Amino acid sequence: MALLFMCDGEASEPWRASLCNEIPDLDFRIWPDNIGNVDEIDIALAWQPPRGALANFSNLKFILSLGAGVEHILCDPELPKSVRIARLIEPGLRTGMVEFVTMEVLRYHRRADEYRFQQSDRKWKLLRQTLSQDRRVGILGLGYLGAACGDMLRRFGFSVSGWARSAKTLPGIDSFYGEDGLFSLLEQSDILICLLPLTSETEDILDATTLGALPRGAVLINVARGKHLVDDDLIIALDSGQLSAATLDVFREEPLPFEHPFWMHPKISLFPHAAAWTLPESASPVIADNIRRCRAGEKLIGEIEVKRGY
Ligand code: NDP
Ligand code: OXD
């Protein structure tokens, strides 16, 4: 039994060291140069594995995602049918996402960019301050990350609402669900944060209709996936003033192509998929726990429903 590490461009050594520290007898193989006997591979630990690659391992039983999302695995048309898949649930990702989202919400809330512009004109002028309780933040996706971001923002005093597939009871967060729930949430979101998984149901969810349902001048923060957003519809919403700004951390194509209009748009703040990283030092204990569960035939932490897509 062996684990195959599949992550292009990622330094495998820190992962090997960290996981072997947790499981000293772990047989750690590295794709594509150190695979060994393919029949011995039963677990793949993967981030964006090339399409078709996983089909080469006839004894593969488990795929552990190196990220919270699993769409990069499920999009493979040759994905082995009976394999069990887990997304990553780990505290480092959660902390990173909470920090990033809070940073961006506070930046808009406290009008930091406007003060920056004033500085470049040597302009000394106080801008009206809004109480956090009067700023309404809506979160699409109230899972591991969305709920944690909501909890931090409500502690800052923001009026926080969220939307999920199922009804939620979260302290201090108004919960909406279903199609009607989506528009009720949008109508009352001065700042909208997207933390949904990418599935057939959520692809293109941020389009002219949903962006148009937000209060005029709202802000969008998309930290989920680029395919949630219809790029042209965002540009129209920003140029018309329907939205006042957007923070984008994820894109349909990554890296974002050089010629893409998002790069130079004055109302867009852009990050290179940097909101929350999976670091071996925080993720390895959880991954090691899941490796042990695979081998013991137990339910995995973060095991997904393939049909549901997350
Ligand atoms: P979870 O699976 O824990 O949460 C997903 C949430 O979305 C759940 O509340 C779920 O509802 C809701 N949801 C799913 N489908 C629908 C739907 N059709 N309608 C309404 N709600 C829906 O995921 P995480 O919180 O761990 O991660 C969310 C996403 O964040 C990841 O999939 C990834 O794409 C992105 N991400 C981005 C990172 C970055 O650096 N930019 C880093 C890490 C993650 P319910 O609770 O009812 O099931
Ligand atoms: C993830 C990501 O899904 O980093 O974890 O995007």
Short mmCIF file of C-alpha atoms and ligand atoms in Angstrom, two decimals:
data_model
loop_
_atom_site.label_atom_id
_atom_site.label_comp_id
_atom_site.label_asym_id
_atom_site.label_seq_id
_atom_site.Cartn_x
_atom_site.Cartn_y
_atom_site.Cartn_z
CA MET A 1 0.00 0.00 0.00
CA ALA A 2 1.41 3.39 -0.99
CA LEU A 3 0.34 7.02 -1.14
CA LEU A 4 0.90 8.97 -4.34
CA PHE A 5 1.52 12.72 -3.98
CA MET A 6 0.20 14.49 -7.09
CA CYS A 7 0.70 18.22 -7.06
CA ASP A 8 2.38 19.86 -9.98
CA GLY A 9 4.99 22.46 -9.09
CA GLU A 10 4.56 21.89 -5.37
CA ALA A 11 7.60 21.11 -3.27
CA SER A 12 6.93 17.51 -2.28
CA GLU A 13 9.70 17.29 0.33
CA PRO A 14 7.98 19.33 3.09
CA TRP A 15 4.87 17.18 2.60
CA ARG A 16 6.85 13.95 2.67
CA ALA A 17 8.71 15.02 5.82
CA SER A 18 5.58 16.23 7.56
CA LEU A 19 3.40 13.20 6.71
CA CYS A 20 6.16 10.68 7.46
CA ASN A 21 6.58 12.40 10.80
CA GLU A 22 2.92 11.57 11.50
CA ILE A 23 3.06 8.07 9.95
CA PRO A 24 6.70 6.83 10.05
CA ASP A 25 6.10 3.76 7.85
CA LEU A 26 4.18 5.69 5.15
CA ASP A 27 5.24 4.64 1.64
CA PHE A 28 5.26 8.12 0.03
CA ARG A 29 5.53 8.17 -3.77
CA ILE A 30 5.71 11.24 -5.97
CA TRP A 31 3.97 11.75 -9.29
CA PRO A 32 5.25 11.60 -12.04
CA ASP A 33 8.89 10.66 -11.37
CA ASN A 34 8.77 8.35 -8.36
CA ILE A 35 5.66 6.22 -8.75
CA GLY A 36 7.20 2.76 -8.39
CA ASN A 37 4.84 -0.18 -8.87
CA VAL A 38 1.50 1.39 -9.89
CA ASP A 39 -0.44 -1.55 -8.41
CA GLU A 40 0.74 -0.62 -4.91
CA ILE A 41 -0.88 2.82 -4.96
CA ASP A 42 -4.13 2.87 -2.95
CA ILE A 43 -4.32 6.56 -1.96
CA ALA A 44 -3.72 9.70 -4.03
CA LEU A 45 -3.12 13.03 -2.29
CA ALA A 46 -3.87 15.42 -5.12
CA TRP A 47 -4.25 19.00 -6.28
CA GLN A 48 -5.39 19.48 -9.88
CA PRO A 49 -4.24 16.06 -11.11
CA PRO A 50 -3.97 15.95 -14.91
CA ARG A 51 -7.10 14.56 -16.54
CA GLY A 52 -6.83 10.83 -17.08
CA ALA A 53 -3.83 10.37 -14.77
CA LEU A 54 -5.78 8.79 -11.90
CA ALA A 55 -7.15 6.11 -14.22
CA ASN A 56 -3.66 4.53 -14.37
CA PHE A 57 -3.89 3.18 -10.84
CA SER A 58 -6.08 0.10 -10.81
CA ASN A 59 -5.92 -0.36 -7.02
CA LEU A 60 -6.63 3.27 -6.19
CA LYS A 61 -9.34 3.42 -3.50
CA PHE A 62 -9.11 6.93 -2.04
CA ILE A 63 -8.38 10.42 -3.28
CA LEU A 64 -7.60 13.05 -0.66
CA SER A 65 -7.83 16.60 -2.00
CA LEU A 66 -4.99 18.91 -1.05
CA GLY A 67 -7.55 21.72 -0.99
CA ALA A 68 -11.05 22.40 0.32
CA GLY A 69 -12.48 22.16 -3.19
CA VAL A 70 -12.86 18.87 -5.06
CA GLU A 71 -14.03 20.11 -8.47
CA HIS A 72 -10.44 19.78 -9.72
CA ILE A 73 -10.77 16.01 -9.14
CA LEU A 74 -14.41 15.49 -10.12
CA CYS A 75 -13.90 17.19 -13.51
CA ASP A 76 -11.81 14.23 -14.70
CA PRO A 77 -13.98 12.23 -17.13
CA GLU A 78 -11.81 9.16 -16.47
CA LEU A 79 -12.11 9.35 -12.69
CA PRO A 80 -12.29 5.78 -11.35
CA LYS A 81 -15.93 5.08 -10.41
CA SER A 82 -15.69 3.37 -7.02
CA VAL A 83 -13.04 5.59 -5.51
CA ARG A 84 -13.86 7.50 -2.27
CA ILE A 85 -12.95 11.19 -2.18
CA ALA A 86 -12.37 13.62 0.70
CA ARG A 87 -12.00 17.37 0.64
CA LEU A 88 -9.62 19.03 3.06
CA ILE A 89 -10.98 20.37 6.32
CA GLU A 90 -8.12 21.80 8.34
CA PRO A 91 -7.60 24.76 10.69
CA GLY A 92 -4.86 26.49 8.69
CA LEU A 93 -7.14 26.94 5.67
CA ARG A 94 -9.89 28.21 7.91
CA THR A 95 -7.63 30.74 9.64
CA GLY A 96 -6.24 31.93 6.31
CA MET A 97 -9.71 32.40 4.85
CA VAL A 98 -11.08 34.17 7.92
CA GLU A 99 -8.09 36.54 7.90
CA PHE A 100 -8.43 37.28 4.20
CA VAL A 101 -12.19 37.84 4.19
CA THR A 102 -12.06 39.98 7.34
CA MET A 103 -9.22 42.04 5.86
CA GLU A 104 -11.23 42.76 2.72
CA VAL A 105 -14.51 43.48 4.52
CA LEU A 106 -12.77 45.90 6.88
CA ARG A 107 -10.95 47.57 3.99
CA TYR A 108 -14.24 48.36 2.28
CA HIS A 109 -16.09 49.10 5.50
CA ARG A 110 -13.47 51.63 6.68
CA ARG A 111 -13.02 53.12 3.17
CA ALA A 112 -9.27 52.44 3.22
CA ASP A 113 -8.90 52.74 -0.57
CA GLU A 114 -10.60 56.13 -0.61
CA TYR A 115 -8.17 57.41 2.05
CA ARG A 116 -5.29 56.04 -0.06
CA PHE A 117 -6.52 58.02 -3.08
CA GLN A 118 -6.85 61.12 -0.93
CA GLN A 119 -3.30 60.67 0.27
CA SER A 120 -1.98 60.68 -3.28
CA ASP A 121 -3.66 64.13 -3.69
CA ARG A 122 -2.42 65.30 -0.23
CA LYS A 123 -6.07 65.73 0.62
CA TRP A 124 -7.08 65.88 4.32
CA LYS A 125 -10.75 64.99 4.54
CA LEU A 126 -12.76 62.81 6.91
CA LEU A 127 -15.04 60.33 5.16
CA ARG A 128 -18.26 59.36 6.86
CA GLN A 129 -17.87 56.31 9.09
CA THR A 130 -20.62 53.68 9.16
CA LEU A 131 -21.30 51.55 12.25
CA SER A 132 -20.53 47.88 11.60
CA GLN A 133 -24.08 46.98 12.71
CA ASP A 134 -25.35 49.06 9.77
CA ARG A 135 -23.20 47.17 7.23
CA ARG A 136 -24.93 44.05 5.96
CA VAL A 137 -22.68 41.18 4.94
CA GLY A 138 -24.08 38.21 3.02
CA ILE A 139 -22.20 34.93 2.67
CA LEU A 140 -22.98 32.40 -0.07
CA GLY A 141 -22.01 29.06 1.47
CA LEU A 142 -22.18 28.46 5.21
CA GLY A 143 -19.89 25.44 5.37
CA TYR A 144 -16.57 25.05 7.16
CA LEU A 145 -15.14 28.29 5.77
CA GLY A 146 -18.26 30.42 5.25
CA ALA A 147 -19.52 29.79 8.79
CA ALA A 148 -16.10 30.62 10.28
CA CYS A 149 -15.91 33.90 8.32
CA GLY A 150 -19.46 34.76 9.35
CA ASP A 151 -18.65 34.11 12.98
CA MET A 152 -15.64 36.44 12.91
CA LEU A 153 -17.56 39.18 11.10
CA ARG A 154 -20.48 39.07 13.52
CA ARG A 155 -17.96 39.47 16.35
CA PHE A 156 -16.89 42.71 14.67
CA GLY A 157 -20.54 43.72 14.91
CA PHE A 158 -21.54 43.34 11.24
CA SER A 159 -25.08 42.24 10.38
CA VAL A 160 -24.30 38.85 8.91
CA SER A 161 -26.55 36.60 6.83
CA GLY A 162 -25.72 33.45 4.93
CA TRP A 163 -27.11 31.08 2.35
CA ALA A 164 -26.68 27.31 2.11
CA ARG A 165 -28.46 24.34 0.63
CA SER A 166 -29.91 23.37 3.99
CA ALA A 167 -31.25 25.56 6.82
CA LYS A 168 -28.65 26.45 9.44
CA THR A 169 -28.76 27.59 13.04
CA LEU A 170 -25.62 29.60 13.64
CA PRO A 171 -25.32 32.09 16.50
CA GLY A 172 -25.81 35.66 15.30
CA ILE A 173 -26.15 34.73 11.60
CA ASP A 174 -29.44 34.92 9.69
CA SER A 175 -29.70 31.79 7.60
CA PHE A 176 -31.38 31.50 4.19
CA TYR A 177 -31.65 28.52 1.88
CA GLY A 178 -33.18 27.45 -1.40
CA GLU A 179 -33.82 29.60 -4.49
CA ASP A 180 -36.10 32.12 -2.74
CA GLY A 181 -33.63 32.35 0.09
CA LEU A 182 -30.90 33.35 -2.34
CA PHE A 183 -32.71 36.48 -3.50
CA SER A 184 -33.74 37.41 0.05
CA LEU A 185 -30.07 37.27 1.01
CA LEU A 186 -28.87 39.20 -2.04
CA GLU A 187 -31.33 42.06 -1.52
CA GLN A 188 -29.84 42.75 1.88
CA SER A 189 -26.11 42.28 1.22
CA ASP A 190 -24.02 45.46 1.08
CA ILE A 191 -21.00 43.16 0.89
CA LEU A 192 -21.44 39.74 -0.72
CA ILE A 193 -18.88 36.99 -0.09
CA CYS A 194 -18.86 33.84 -2.22
CA LEU A 195 -17.67 30.71 -0.40
CA LEU A 196 -19.60 28.05 -2.30
CA PRO A 197 -18.11 24.89 -3.74
CA LEU A 198 -18.08 24.79 -7.54
CA THR A 199 -20.78 22.35 -8.69
CA SER A 200 -23.19 22.14 -11.61
CA GLU A 201 -25.71 24.04 -9.42
CA THR A 202 -23.40 26.87 -8.42
CA GLU A 203 -21.46 27.46 -11.65
CA ASP A 204 -22.17 30.97 -13.06
CA ILE A 205 -24.25 31.84 -9.99
CA LEU A 206 -22.77 35.36 -9.89
CA ASP A 207 -24.35 36.70 -13.07
CA ALA A 208 -26.30 39.78 -14.21
CA THR A 209 -29.43 38.60 -12.37
CA THR A 210 -27.85 37.91 -8.99
CA LEU A 211 -25.46 40.88 -9.11
CA GLY A 212 -28.44 43.03 -10.14
CA ALA A 213 -30.39 41.87 -7.06
CA LEU A 214 -27.78 43.35 -4.69
CA PRO A 215 -28.33 46.86 -3.27
CA ARG A 216 -26.89 49.50 -5.62
CA GLY A 217 -23.21 50.13 -4.84
CA ALA A 218 -22.65 46.74 -3.21
CA VAL A 219 -19.25 45.04 -3.06
CA LEU A 220 -18.44 41.50 -4.19
CA ILE A 221 -15.72 39.32 -2.65
CA ASN A 222 -15.23 36.08 -4.59
CA VAL A 223 -12.89 33.70 -2.83
CA ALA A 224 -14.52 30.48 -4.02
CA ARG A 225 -13.93 29.66 -7.69
CA GLY A 226 -13.64 31.72 -10.88
CA LYS A 227 -16.41 29.74 -12.57
CA HIS A 228 -18.94 31.02 -10.06
CA LEU A 229 -18.67 34.41 -11.72
CA VAL A 230 -19.70 35.50 -15.22
CA ASP A 231 -16.79 37.83 -15.95
CA ASP A 232 -18.56 40.10 -18.46
CA ASP A 233 -21.54 40.55 -16.14
CA LEU A 234 -19.23 41.72 -13.35
CA ILE A 235 -17.61 44.31 -15.59
CA ILE A 236 -21.01 45.64 -16.68
CA ALA A 237 -22.18 45.79 -13.03
CA LEU A 238 -19.03 47.70 -11.99
CA ASP A 239 -19.11 50.10 -14.92
CA SER A 240 -22.78 50.92 -14.38
CA GLY A 241 -22.30 51.58 -10.66
CA GLN A 242 -24.51 48.64 -9.66
CA LEU A 243 -21.42 47.36 -7.84
CA SER A 244 -18.89 49.77 -6.37
CA ALA A 245 -15.98 47.32 -6.08
CA ALA A 246 -14.94 43.69 -6.25
CA THR A 247 -12.20 41.60 -4.70
CA LEU A 248 -11.34 38.56 -6.79
CA ASP A 249 -9.02 35.82 -5.59
CA VAL A 250 -10.08 33.14 -8.09
CA PHE A 251 -10.53 33.14 -11.86
CA ARG A 252 -11.90 31.03 -14.70
CA GLU A 253 -8.37 30.63 -15.97
CA GLU A 254 -5.44 30.70 -13.54
CA PRO A 255 -3.01 32.37 -13.82
CA LEU A 256 -5.29 35.15 -15.07
CA PRO A 257 -4.31 35.77 -18.72
CA PHE A 258 -2.19 38.89 -19.27
CA GLU A 259 -4.77 40.53 -21.53
CA HIS A 260 -7.78 39.95 -19.22
CA PRO A 261 -9.69 43.21 -18.48
CA PHE A 262 -9.83 42.43 -14.74
CA TRP A 263 -6.11 43.28 -14.36
CA MET A 264 -6.48 46.98 -14.99
CA HIS A 265 -10.06 47.59 -13.88
CA PRO A 266 -10.02 50.45 -11.35
CA LYS A 267 -12.74 48.89 -9.19
CA ILE A 268 -11.22 45.40 -8.97
CA SER A 269 -8.71 44.26 -6.35
CA LEU A 270 -7.09 41.13 -7.57
CA PHE A 271 -5.17 38.37 -5.73
CA PRO A 272 -3.46 35.31 -7.29
CA HIS A 273 -5.57 32.63 -5.54
CA ALA A 274 -3.86 33.58 -2.32
CA ALA A 275 -6.70 33.76 0.22
CA ALA A 276 -5.92 30.54 2.08
CA TRP A 277 -3.08 28.11 1.53
CA THR A 278 -2.79 24.47 2.44
CA LEU A 279 0.40 24.27 4.48
CA PRO A 280 1.92 20.94 5.55
CA GLU A 281 2.49 22.11 9.11
CA SER A 282 -1.24 22.63 9.75
CA ALA A 283 -2.78 20.17 7.27
CA SER A 284 -0.62 17.08 7.87
CA PRO A 285 -2.25 15.91 11.12
CA VAL A 286 -5.69 15.90 9.43
CA ILE A 287 -4.39 14.23 6.28
CA ALA A 288 -2.54 11.62 8.37
CA ASP A 289 -5.75 10.95 10.29
CA ASN A 290 -7.53 10.41 6.97
CA ILE A 291 -4.79 8.08 5.72
CA ARG A 292 -5.24 5.97 8.85
CA ARG A 293 -9.02 6.01 8.28
CA CYS A 294 -8.53 4.86 4.67
CA ARG A 295 -6.44 1.96 5.82
CA ALA A 296 -8.89 1.08 8.64
CA GLY A 297 -11.87 1.24 6.25
CA GLU A 298 -13.50 4.03 8.27
CA LYS A 299 -15.48 7.08 7.10
CA LEU A 300 -13.13 9.87 6.05
CA ILE A 301 -13.08 13.37 7.46
CA GLY A 302 -14.58 15.56 4.74
CA GLU A 303 -15.71 12.62 2.62
CA ILE A 304 -17.78 14.05 -0.20
CA GLU A 305 -20.86 12.88 -2.03
CA VAL A 306 -19.69 12.54 -5.61
CA LYS A 307 -23.21 13.01 -7.02
CA ARG A 308 -23.72 16.23 -5.05
CA GLY A 309 -20.31 17.54 -6.16
CA TYR A 310 -19.03 18.60 -2.73
P1 NDP B 1 -18.13 23.25 2.55
O1 NDP B 1 -18.42 22.05 1.74
O2 NDP B 1 -17.83 23.09 4.01
O3 NDP B 1 -19.34 24.29 2.47
C1 NDP B 1 -20.04 24.52 1.31
C2 NDP B 1 -21.28 25.36 1.62
O4 NDP B 1 -21.92 25.69 0.39
C3 NDP B 1 -22.31 24.60 2.46
O5 NDP B 1 -22.91 25.46 3.39
C4 NDP B 1 -23.33 24.15 1.43
O6 NDP B 1 -24.65 24.00 1.92
C5 NDP B 1 -23.29 25.31 0.47
N1 NDP B 1 -23.78 24.92 -0.86
C6 NDP B 1 -23.30 23.98 -1.70
N2 NDP B 1 -24.05 23.90 -2.81
C7 NDP B 1 -25.03 24.81 -2.66
C8 NDP B 1 -26.14 25.18 -3.44
N3 NDP B 1 -26.41 24.59 -4.63
N4 NDP B 1 -26.97 26.13 -2.97
C9 NDP B 1 -26.74 26.71 -1.77
N5 NDP B 1 -25.70 26.40 -0.96
C10 NDP B 1 -24.87 25.45 -1.41
O7 NDP B 1 -16.92 24.01 1.83
P2 NDP B 1 -15.79 24.93 2.47
O8 NDP B 1 -16.44 25.97 3.31
O9 NDP B 1 -14.74 24.09 3.11
O10 NDP B 1 -15.14 25.58 1.15
C11 NDP B 1 -15.91 26.36 0.26
C12 NDP B 1 -15.12 26.64 -1.01
O11 NDP B 1 -14.14 27.64 -0.79
C13 NDP B 1 -14.29 25.48 -1.58
O12 NDP B 1 -15.10 24.57 -2.27
C14 NDP B 1 -13.32 26.21 -2.48
O13 NDP B 1 -13.89 26.35 -3.77
C15 NDP B 1 -13.17 27.59 -1.84
N6 NDP B 1 -11.83 27.80 -1.29
C16 NDP B 1 -11.04 28.80 -1.80
C17 NDP B 1 -9.79 29.03 -1.30
C18 NDP B 1 -8.95 30.15 -1.80
O14 NDP B 1 -7.77 30.24 -1.46
N7 NDP B 1 -9.49 31.06 -2.57
C19 NDP B 1 -9.24 28.23 -0.20
C20 NDP B 1 -10.14 27.22 0.28
C21 NDP B 1 -11.39 27.02 -0.26
P3 NDP B 1 -25.00 22.86 3.01
O15 NDP B 1 -24.31 23.30 4.29
O16 NDP B 1 -26.47 22.95 3.13
O17 NDP B 1 -24.48 21.56 2.48
C1 OXD B 2 -8.80 25.13 -1.91
C2 OXD B 2 -8.11 26.24 -2.53
O1 OXD B 2 -9.79 24.63 -2.46
O2 OXD B 2 -6.98 26.54 -2.12
O3 OXD B 2 -8.36 24.72 -0.82
O4 OXD B 2 -8.66 26.88 -3.43
#
